[in-house]
CSV table of C-alpha atoms in Angstrom, one decimal:
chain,number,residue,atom,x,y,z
E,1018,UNK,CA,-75.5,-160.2,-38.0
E,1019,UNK,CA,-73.1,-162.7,-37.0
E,1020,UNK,CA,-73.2,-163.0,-33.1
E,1021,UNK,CA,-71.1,-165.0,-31.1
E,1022,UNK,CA,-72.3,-167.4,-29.2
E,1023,UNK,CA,-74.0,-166.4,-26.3
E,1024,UNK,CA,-71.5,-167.6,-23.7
E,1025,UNK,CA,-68.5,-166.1,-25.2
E,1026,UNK,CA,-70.2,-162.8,-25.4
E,1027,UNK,CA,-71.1,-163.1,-21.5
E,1028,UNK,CA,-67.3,-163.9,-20.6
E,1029,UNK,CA,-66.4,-160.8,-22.6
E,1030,UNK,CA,-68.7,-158.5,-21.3
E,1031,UNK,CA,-67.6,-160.4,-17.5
E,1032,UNK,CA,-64.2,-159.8,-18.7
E,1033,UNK,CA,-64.9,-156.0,-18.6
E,1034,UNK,CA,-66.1,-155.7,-15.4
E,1035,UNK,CA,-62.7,-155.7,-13.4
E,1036,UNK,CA,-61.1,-153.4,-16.1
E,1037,UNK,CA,-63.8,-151.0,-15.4
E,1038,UNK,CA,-63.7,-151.5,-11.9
E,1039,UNK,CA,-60.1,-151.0,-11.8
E,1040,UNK,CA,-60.3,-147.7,-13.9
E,1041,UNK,CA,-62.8,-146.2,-11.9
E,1042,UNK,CA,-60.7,-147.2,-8.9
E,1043,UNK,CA,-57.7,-145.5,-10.5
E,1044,UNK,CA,-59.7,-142.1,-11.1
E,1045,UNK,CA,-60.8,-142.0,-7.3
E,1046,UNK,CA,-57.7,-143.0,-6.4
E,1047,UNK,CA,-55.7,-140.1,-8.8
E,1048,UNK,CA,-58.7,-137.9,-7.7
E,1049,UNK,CA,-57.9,-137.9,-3.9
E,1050,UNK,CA,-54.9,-137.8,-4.5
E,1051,UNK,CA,-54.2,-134.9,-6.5
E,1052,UNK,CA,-56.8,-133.1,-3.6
E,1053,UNK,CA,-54.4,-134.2,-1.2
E,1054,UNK,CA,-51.2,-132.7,-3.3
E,1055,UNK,CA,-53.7,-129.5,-3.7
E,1056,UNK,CA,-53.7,-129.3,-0.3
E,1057,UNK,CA,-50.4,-129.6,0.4
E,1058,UNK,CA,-49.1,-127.2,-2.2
E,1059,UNK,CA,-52.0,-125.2,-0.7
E,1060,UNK,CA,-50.3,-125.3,2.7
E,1061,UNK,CA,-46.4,-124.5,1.1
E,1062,UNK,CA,-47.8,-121.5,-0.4
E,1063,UNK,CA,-49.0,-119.6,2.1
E,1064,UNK,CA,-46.9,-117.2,2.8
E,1065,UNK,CA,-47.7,-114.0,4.1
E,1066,UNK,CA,-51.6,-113.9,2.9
E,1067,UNK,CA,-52.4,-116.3,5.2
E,1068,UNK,CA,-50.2,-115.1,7.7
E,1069,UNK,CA,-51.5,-111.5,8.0
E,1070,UNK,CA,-53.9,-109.5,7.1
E,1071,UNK,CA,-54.6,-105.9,6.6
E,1072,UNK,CA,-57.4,-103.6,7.3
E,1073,UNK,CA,-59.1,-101.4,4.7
E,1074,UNK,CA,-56.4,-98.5,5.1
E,1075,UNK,CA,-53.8,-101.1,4.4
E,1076,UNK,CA,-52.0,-101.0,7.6
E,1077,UNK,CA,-51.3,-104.3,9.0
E,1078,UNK,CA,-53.7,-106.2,11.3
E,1079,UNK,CA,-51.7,-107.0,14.8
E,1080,UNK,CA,-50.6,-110.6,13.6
E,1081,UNK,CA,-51.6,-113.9,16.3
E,1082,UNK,CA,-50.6,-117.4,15.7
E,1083,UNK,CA,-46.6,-116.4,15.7
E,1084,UNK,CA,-45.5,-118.4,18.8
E,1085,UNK,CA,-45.4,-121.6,16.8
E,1086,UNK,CA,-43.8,-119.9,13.7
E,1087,UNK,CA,-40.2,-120.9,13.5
E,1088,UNK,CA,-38.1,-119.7,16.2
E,1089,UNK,CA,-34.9,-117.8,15.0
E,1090,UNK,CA,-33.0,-116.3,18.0
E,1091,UNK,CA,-33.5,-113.8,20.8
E,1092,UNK,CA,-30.7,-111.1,21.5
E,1093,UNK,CA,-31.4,-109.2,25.1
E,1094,UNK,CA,-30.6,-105.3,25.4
E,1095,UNK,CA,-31.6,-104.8,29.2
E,1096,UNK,CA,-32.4,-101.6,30.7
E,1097,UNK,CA,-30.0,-101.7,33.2
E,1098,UNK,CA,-27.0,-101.7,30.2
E,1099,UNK,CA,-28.9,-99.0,28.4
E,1100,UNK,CA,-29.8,-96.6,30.9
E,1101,UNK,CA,-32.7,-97.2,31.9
E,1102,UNK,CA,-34.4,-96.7,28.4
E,1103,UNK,CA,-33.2,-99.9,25.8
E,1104,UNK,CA,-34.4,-99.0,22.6
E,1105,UNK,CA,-35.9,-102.4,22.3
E,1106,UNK,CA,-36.9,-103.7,25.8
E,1107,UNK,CA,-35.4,-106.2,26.4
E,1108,UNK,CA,-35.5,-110.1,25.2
E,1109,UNK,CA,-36.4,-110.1,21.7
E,1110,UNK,CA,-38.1,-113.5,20.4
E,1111,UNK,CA,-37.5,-113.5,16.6
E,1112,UNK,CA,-39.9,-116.1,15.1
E,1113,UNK,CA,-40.1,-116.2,11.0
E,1114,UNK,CA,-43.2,-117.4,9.0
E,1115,UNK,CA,-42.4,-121.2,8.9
E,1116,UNK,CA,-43.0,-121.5,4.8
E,1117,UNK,CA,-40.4,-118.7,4.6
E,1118,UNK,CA,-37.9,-120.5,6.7
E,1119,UNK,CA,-38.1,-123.5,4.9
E,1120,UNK,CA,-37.8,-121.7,1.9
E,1121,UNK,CA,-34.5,-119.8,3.0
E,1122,UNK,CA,-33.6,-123.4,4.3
E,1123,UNK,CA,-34.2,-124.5,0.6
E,1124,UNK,CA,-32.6,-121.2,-1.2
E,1125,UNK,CA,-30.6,-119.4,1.2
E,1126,UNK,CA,-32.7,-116.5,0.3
E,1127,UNK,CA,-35.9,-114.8,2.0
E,1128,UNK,CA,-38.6,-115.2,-0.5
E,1129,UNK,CA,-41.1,-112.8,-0.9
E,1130,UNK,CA,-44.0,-112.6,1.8
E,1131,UNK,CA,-41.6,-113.3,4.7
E,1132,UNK,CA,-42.9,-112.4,7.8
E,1133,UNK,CA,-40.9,-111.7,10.9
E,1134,UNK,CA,-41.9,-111.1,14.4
E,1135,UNK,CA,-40.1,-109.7,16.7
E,1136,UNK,CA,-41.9,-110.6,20.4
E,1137,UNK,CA,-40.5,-108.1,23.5
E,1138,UNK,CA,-40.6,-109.6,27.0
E,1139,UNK,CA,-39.3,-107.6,29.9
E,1140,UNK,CA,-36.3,-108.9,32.1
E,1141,UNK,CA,-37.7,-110.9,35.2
E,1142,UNK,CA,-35.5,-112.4,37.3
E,1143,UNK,CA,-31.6,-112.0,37.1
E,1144,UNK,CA,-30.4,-114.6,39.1
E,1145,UNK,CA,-31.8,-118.8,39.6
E,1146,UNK,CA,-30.4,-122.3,40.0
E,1147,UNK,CA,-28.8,-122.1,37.1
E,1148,UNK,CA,-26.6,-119.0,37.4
E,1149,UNK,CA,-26.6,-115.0,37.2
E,1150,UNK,CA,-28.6,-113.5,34.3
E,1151,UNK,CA,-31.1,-112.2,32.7
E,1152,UNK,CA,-34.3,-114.2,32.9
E,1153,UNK,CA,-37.7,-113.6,30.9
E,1154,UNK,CA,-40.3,-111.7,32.7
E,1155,UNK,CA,-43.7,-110.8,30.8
E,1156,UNK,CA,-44.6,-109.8,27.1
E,1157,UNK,CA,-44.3,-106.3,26.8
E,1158,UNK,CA,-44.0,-105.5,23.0
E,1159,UNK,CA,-44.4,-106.6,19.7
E,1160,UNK,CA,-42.6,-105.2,16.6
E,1161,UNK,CA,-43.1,-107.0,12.9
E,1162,UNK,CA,-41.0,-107.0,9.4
E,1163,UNK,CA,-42.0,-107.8,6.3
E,1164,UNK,CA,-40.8,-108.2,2.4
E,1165,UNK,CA,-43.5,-107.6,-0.3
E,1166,UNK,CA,-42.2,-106.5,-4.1
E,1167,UNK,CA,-45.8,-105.8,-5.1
E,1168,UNK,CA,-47.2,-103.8,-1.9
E,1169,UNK,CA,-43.7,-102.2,-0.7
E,1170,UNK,CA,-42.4,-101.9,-4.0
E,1171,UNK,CA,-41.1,-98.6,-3.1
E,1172,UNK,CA,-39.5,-99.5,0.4
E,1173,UNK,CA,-35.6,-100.5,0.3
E,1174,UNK,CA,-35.2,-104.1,-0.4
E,1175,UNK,CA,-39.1,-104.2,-0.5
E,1176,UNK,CA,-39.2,-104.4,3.8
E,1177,UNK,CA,-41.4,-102.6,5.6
E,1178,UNK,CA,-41.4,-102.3,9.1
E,1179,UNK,CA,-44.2,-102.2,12.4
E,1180,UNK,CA,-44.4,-101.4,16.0
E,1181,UNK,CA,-47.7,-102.3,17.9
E,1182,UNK,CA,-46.1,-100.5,20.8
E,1183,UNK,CA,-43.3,-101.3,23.5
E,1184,UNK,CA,-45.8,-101.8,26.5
E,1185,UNK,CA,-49.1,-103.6,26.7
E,1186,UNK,CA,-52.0,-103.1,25.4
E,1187,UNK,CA,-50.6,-102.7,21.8
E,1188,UNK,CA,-52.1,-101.8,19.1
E,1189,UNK,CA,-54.1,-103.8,17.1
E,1190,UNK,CA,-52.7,-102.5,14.0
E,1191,UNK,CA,-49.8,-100.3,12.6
E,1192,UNK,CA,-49.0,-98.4,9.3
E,1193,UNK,CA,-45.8,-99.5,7.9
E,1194,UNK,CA,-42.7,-96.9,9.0
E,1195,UNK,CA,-41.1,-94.4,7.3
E,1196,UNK,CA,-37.8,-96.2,5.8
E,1197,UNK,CA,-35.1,-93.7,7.3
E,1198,UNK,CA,-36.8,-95.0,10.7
E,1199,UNK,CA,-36.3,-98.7,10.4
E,1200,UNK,CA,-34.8,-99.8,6.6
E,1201,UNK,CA,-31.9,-97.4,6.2
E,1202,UNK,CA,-30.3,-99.2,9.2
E,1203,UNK,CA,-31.1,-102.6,8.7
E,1204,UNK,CA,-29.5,-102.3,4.8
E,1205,UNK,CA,-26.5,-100.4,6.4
E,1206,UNK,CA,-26.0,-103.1,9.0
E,1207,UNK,CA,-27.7,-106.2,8.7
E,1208,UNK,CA,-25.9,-109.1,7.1
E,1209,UNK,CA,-28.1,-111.2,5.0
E,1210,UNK,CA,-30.5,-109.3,3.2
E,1211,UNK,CA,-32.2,-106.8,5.5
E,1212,UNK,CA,-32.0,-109.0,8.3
E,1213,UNK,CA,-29.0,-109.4,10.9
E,1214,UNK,CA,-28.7,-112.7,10.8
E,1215,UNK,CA,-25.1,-112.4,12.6
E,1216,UNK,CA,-27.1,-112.4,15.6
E,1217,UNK,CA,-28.9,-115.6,15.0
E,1218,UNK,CA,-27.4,-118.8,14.5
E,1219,UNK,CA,-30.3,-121.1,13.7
E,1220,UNK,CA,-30.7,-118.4,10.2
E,1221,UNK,CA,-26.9,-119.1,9.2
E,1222,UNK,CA,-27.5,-123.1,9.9
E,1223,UNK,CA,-30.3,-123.0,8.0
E,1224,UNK,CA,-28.3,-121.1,5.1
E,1225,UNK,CA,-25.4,-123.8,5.6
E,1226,UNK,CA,-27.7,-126.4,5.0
E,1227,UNK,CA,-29.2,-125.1,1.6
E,1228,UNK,CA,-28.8,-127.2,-1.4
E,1229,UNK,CA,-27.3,-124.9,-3.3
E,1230,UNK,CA,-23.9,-125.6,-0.8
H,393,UNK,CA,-83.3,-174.6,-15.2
H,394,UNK,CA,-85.7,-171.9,-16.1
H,395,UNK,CA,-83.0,-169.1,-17.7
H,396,UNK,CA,-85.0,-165.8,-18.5
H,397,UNK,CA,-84.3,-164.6,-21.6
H,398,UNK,CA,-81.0,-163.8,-22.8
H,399,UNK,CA,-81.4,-160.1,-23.1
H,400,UNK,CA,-83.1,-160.0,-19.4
H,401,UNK,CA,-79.9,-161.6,-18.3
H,402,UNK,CA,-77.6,-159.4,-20.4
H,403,UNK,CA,-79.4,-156.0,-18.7
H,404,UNK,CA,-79.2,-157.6,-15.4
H,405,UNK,CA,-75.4,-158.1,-15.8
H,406,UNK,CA,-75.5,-155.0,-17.5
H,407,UNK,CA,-77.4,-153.1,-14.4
H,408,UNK,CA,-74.5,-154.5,-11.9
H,409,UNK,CA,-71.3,-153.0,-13.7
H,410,UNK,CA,-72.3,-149.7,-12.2
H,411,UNK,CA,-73.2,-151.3,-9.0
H,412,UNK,CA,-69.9,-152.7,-8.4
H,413,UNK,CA,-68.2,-149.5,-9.8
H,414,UNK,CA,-69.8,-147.4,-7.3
H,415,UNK,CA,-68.6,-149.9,-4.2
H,416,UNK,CA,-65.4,-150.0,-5.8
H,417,UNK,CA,-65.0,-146.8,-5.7
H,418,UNK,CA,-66.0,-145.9,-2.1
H,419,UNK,CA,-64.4,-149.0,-1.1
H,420,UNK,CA,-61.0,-147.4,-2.5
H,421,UNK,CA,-62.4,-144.1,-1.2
H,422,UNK,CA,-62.7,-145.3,2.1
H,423,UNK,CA,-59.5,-146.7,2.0
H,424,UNK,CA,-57.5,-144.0,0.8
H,425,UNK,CA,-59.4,-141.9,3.5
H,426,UNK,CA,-58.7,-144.2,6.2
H,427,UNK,CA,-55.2,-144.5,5.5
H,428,UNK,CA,-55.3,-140.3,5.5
H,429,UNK,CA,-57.1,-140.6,8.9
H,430,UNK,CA,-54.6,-142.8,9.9
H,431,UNK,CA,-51.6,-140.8,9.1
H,432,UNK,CA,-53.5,-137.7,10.8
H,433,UNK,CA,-53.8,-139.9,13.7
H,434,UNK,CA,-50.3,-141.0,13.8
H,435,UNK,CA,-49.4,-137.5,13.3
H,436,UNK,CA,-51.5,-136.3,16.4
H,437,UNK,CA,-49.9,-139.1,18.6
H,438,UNK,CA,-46.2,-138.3,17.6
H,439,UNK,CA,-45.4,-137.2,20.8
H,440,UNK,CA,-41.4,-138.7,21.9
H,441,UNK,CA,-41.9,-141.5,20.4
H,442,UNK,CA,-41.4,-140.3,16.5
H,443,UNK,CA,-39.6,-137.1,17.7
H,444,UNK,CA,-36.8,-139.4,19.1
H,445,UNK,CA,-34.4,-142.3,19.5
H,446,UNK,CA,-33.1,-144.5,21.4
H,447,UNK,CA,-30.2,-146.6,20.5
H,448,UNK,CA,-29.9,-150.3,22.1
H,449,UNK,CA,-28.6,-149.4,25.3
H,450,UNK,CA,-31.5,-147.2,25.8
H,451,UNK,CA,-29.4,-144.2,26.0
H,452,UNK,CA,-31.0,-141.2,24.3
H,453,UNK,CA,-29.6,-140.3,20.5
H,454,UNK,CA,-29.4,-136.5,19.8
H,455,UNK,CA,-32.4,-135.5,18.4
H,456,UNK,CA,-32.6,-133.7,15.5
H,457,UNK,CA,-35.2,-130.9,13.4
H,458,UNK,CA,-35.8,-129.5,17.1
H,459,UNK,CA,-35.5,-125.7,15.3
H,460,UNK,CA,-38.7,-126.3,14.4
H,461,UNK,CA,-40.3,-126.9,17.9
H,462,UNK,CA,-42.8,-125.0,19.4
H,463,UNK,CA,-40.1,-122.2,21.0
H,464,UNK,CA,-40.6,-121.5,24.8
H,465,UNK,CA,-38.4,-118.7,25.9
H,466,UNK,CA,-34.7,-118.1,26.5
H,467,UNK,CA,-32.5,-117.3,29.2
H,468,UNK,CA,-29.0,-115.9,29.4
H,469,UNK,CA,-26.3,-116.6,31.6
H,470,UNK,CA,-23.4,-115.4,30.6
H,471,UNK,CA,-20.2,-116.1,31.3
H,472,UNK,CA,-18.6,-112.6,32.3
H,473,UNK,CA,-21.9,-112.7,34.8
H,474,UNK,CA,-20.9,-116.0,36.3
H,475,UNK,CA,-17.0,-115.7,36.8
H,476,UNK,CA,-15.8,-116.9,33.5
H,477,UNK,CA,-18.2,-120.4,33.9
H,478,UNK,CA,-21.5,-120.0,33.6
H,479,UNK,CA,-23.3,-123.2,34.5
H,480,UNK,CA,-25.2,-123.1,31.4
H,481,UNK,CA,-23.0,-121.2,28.7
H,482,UNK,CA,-24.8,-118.9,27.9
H,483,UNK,CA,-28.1,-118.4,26.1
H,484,UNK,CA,-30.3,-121.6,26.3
H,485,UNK,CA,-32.4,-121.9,23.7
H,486,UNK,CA,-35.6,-123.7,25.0
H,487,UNK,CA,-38.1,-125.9,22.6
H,488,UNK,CA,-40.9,-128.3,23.6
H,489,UNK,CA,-42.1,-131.3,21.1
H,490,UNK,CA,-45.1,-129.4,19.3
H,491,UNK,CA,-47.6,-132.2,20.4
H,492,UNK,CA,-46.9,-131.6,23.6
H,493,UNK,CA,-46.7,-128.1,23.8
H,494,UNK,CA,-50.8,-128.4,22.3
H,495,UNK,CA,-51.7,-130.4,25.0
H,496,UNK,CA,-50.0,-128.0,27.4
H,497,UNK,CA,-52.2,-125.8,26.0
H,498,UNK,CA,-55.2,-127.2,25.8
H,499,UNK,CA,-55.4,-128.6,29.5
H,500,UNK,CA,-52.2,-126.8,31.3
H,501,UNK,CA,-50.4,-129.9,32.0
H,502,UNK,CA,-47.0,-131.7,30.6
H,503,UNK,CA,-48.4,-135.0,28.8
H,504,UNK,CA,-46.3,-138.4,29.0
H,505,UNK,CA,-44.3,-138.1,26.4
H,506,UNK,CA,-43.2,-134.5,27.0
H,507,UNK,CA,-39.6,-133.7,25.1
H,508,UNK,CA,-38.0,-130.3,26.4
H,509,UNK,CA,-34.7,-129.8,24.5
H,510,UNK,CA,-32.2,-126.6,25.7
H,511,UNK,CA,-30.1,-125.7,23.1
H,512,UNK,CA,-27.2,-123.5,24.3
H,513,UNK,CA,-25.7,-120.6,22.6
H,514,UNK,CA,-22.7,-118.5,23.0
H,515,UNK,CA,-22.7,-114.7,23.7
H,516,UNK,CA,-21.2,-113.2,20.5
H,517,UNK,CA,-21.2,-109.5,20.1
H,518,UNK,CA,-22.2,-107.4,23.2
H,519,UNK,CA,-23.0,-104.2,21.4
H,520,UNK,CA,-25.0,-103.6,18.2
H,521,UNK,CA,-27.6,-101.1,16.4
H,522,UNK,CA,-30.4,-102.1,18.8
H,523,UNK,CA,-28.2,-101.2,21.6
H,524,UNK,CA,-26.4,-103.2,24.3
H,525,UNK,CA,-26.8,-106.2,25.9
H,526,UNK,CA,-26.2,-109.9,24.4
H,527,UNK,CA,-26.3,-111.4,21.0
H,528,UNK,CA,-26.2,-114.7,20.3
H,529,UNK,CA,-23.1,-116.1,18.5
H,530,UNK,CA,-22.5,-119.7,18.1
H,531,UNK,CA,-23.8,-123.2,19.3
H,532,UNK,CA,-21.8,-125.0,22.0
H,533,UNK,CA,-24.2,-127.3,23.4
H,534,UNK,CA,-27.4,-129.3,23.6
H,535,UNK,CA,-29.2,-130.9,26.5
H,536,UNK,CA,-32.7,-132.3,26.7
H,537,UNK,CA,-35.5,-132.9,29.4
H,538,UNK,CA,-37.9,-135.5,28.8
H,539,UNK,CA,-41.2,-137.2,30.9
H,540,UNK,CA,-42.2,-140.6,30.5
H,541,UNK,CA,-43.9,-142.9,32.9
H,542,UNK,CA,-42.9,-146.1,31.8
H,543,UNK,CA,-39.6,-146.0,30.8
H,544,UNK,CA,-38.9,-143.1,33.7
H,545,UNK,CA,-41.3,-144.3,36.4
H,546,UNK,CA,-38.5,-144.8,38.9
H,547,UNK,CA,-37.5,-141.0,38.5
H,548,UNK,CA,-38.9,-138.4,40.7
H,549,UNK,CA,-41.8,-136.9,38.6
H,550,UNK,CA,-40.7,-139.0,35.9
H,551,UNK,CA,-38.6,-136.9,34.3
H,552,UNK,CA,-35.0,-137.7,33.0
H,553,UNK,CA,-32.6,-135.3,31.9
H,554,UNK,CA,-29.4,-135.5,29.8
H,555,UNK,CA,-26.8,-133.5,28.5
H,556,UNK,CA,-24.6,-134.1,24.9
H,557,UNK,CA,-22.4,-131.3,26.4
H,558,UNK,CA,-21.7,-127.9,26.7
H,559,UNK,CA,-19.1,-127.9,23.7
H,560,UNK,CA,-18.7,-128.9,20.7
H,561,UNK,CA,-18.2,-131.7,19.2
H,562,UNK,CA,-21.5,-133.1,21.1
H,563,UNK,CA,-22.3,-136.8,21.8
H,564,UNK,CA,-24.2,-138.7,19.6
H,565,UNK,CA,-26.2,-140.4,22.5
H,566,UNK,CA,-26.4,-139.6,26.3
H,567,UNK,CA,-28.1,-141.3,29.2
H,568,UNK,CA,-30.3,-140.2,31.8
H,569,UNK,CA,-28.4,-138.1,34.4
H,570,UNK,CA,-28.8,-139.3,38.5
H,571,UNK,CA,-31.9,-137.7,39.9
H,572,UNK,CA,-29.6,-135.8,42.1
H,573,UNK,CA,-27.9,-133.7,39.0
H,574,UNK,CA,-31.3,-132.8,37.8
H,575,UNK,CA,-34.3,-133.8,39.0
H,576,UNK,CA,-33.6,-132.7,42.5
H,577,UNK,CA,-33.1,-128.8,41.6
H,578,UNK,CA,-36.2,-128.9,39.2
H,579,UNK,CA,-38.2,-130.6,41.6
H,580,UNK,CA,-38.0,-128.1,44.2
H,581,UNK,CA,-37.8,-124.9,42.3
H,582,UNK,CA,-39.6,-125.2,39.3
H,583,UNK,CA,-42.8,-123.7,39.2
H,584,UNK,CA,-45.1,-126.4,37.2
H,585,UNK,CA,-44.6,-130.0,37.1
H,586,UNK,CA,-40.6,-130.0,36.4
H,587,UNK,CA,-40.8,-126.9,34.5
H,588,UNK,CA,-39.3,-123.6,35.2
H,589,UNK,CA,-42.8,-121.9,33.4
H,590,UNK,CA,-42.0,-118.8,35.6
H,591,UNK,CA,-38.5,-117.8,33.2
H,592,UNK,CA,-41.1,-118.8,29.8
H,593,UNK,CA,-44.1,-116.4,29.4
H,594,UNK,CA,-44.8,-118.8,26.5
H,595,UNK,CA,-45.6,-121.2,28.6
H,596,UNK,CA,-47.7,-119.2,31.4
H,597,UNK,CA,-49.5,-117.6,28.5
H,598,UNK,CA,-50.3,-120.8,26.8
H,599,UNK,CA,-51.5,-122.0,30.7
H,600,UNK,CA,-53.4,-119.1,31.0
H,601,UNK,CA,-55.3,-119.9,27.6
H,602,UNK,CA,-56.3,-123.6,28.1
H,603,UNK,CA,-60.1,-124.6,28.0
H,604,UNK,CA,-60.8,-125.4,31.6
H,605,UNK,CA,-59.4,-121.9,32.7
């Protein structure tokens, strides 16, 4: 065989060290990186699975974790201007499963697995410093929508809609409602979808702001 | 010199290529995880600093992406309840910086660095499906509350207040307000700290839920 000499043979073997060096560097680097993306896409994809749950008669577990979902409006239907009795008492905190808002951000339409919770809180006070009104009092109820084509297939526009109850304690799980209870009126009068986003301004900014505009 | 034999000294070589591969690659490791660490870190510690501006006069720029604050509650004043003017037309919309709102929770106080931001809304519709009371229509205004130590140590509880108005168009930057138009009325009315926690249940509920409680 016809070697080379010896100290040309070291140099090229030195020579290989850095390329390997930097490959291997590379790989670790593409490696944590590609966890880091996995994790991330991890994070935008979890809509409603990771949101809720469901026990083992599928009705839907009492959700927690919702007051730093994004916040979508709150209407107020007080009992004194429904008398006595407001059919939803009485501030209603909207909040909507952030991957789904960004997604109806993104779109300008509620993908499936959107989760909305509607959070009821008495009236408290109706007058302080800063004027006459109505003024939040305590948490009193907790209602929640949702749109799944695979597990409400047969529900209109794929909603389905829960009460955990109107007055503390609530439940700590509800069976989705019939639809004539709760769908029927939200396809008659809601404006976007099934949802009524006339009465929430931070939905139709968000829908203003899609790229599709 | 006494050189061992060249294939001794070609294994030895040999035997460090994996060496150096394997410090490479934690080194890089270690790297790209610190630099992860460091961004998690960053992230943690974005209280106002990140979340917002101030332009070379030190007056506060509007802050933007507050929508996607932790929400705290919502009050109503309207108009037609407060002769035609309400002080604070008419929902107010009330969001603290996430970072903040987790230390809140964690040990019940407002950290340094606090940013409240009250985004008012109009009354639209009075009536719908849900009953009566108040709907939200439009935006009209934006102010924001904020605590800092240093740059507001001079302030009573070191909180400074602004407005960028209660119409539309807003201002694009607003300075502190005199303690008498703010800080005075919060001071002696507000529940905790400068906070009026007894109109957000958010708030007492996230109190109620820290560790040392």
């Amino acid at each position: 065989m016809n070697h080379p000499p010896l100290k040309t043979r070291r140099f090229r073997l030195l020579l290989l060290v850095p390329g390997v060096i930097a490959i291997a560097a590379i790989a670790v680097s593409m490696n944590l990186q590609g966890q880091a993306v996995a994790a991330q896409n991890a994070k935008k994809k979890s809509h409603a699975s990771s949101l809720v749950q469901f026990n083992k008669d599928g009705e839907l577990v009492r959700p927690t974790g919702y007051r730093k979902w994004t916040y979508v409006g709150t209407p107020v239907t007080p009992n004194d201007m429904n008398g006595g009795n407001a059919p939803f008492p009485e501030f209603h905190s909207v909040y909507m499963s952030p991957d789904a808002f960004d997604h109806y951000e993104n779109t300008g339409d509620f993908p499936d697995g959107t989760v909305i919770v509607k959070e009821l809180v008495s009236v408290g006070d109706k007058e302080a410093t800063s004027g006459i009104g109505y003024f939040m009092g305590e948490f009193v109820g907790l209602e929640v929508s949702m749109k799944d084509k695979t597990r409400y297939k047969d529900k209109p526009g794929n909603w389905a809609y829960f009460s955990f109850g109107h007055k503390y304690p609530l439940k700590d799980h509800a069976k989705a409602q019939p639809a004539a209870s709760c769908n029927d009126c939200h396809d008659g009068s809601a404006d976007d979808d099934f949802v009524f986003t006339q009465y929430y301004p931070v939905l139709r900014a968000a829908k203003n702001s899609t790229k599709s505009n």
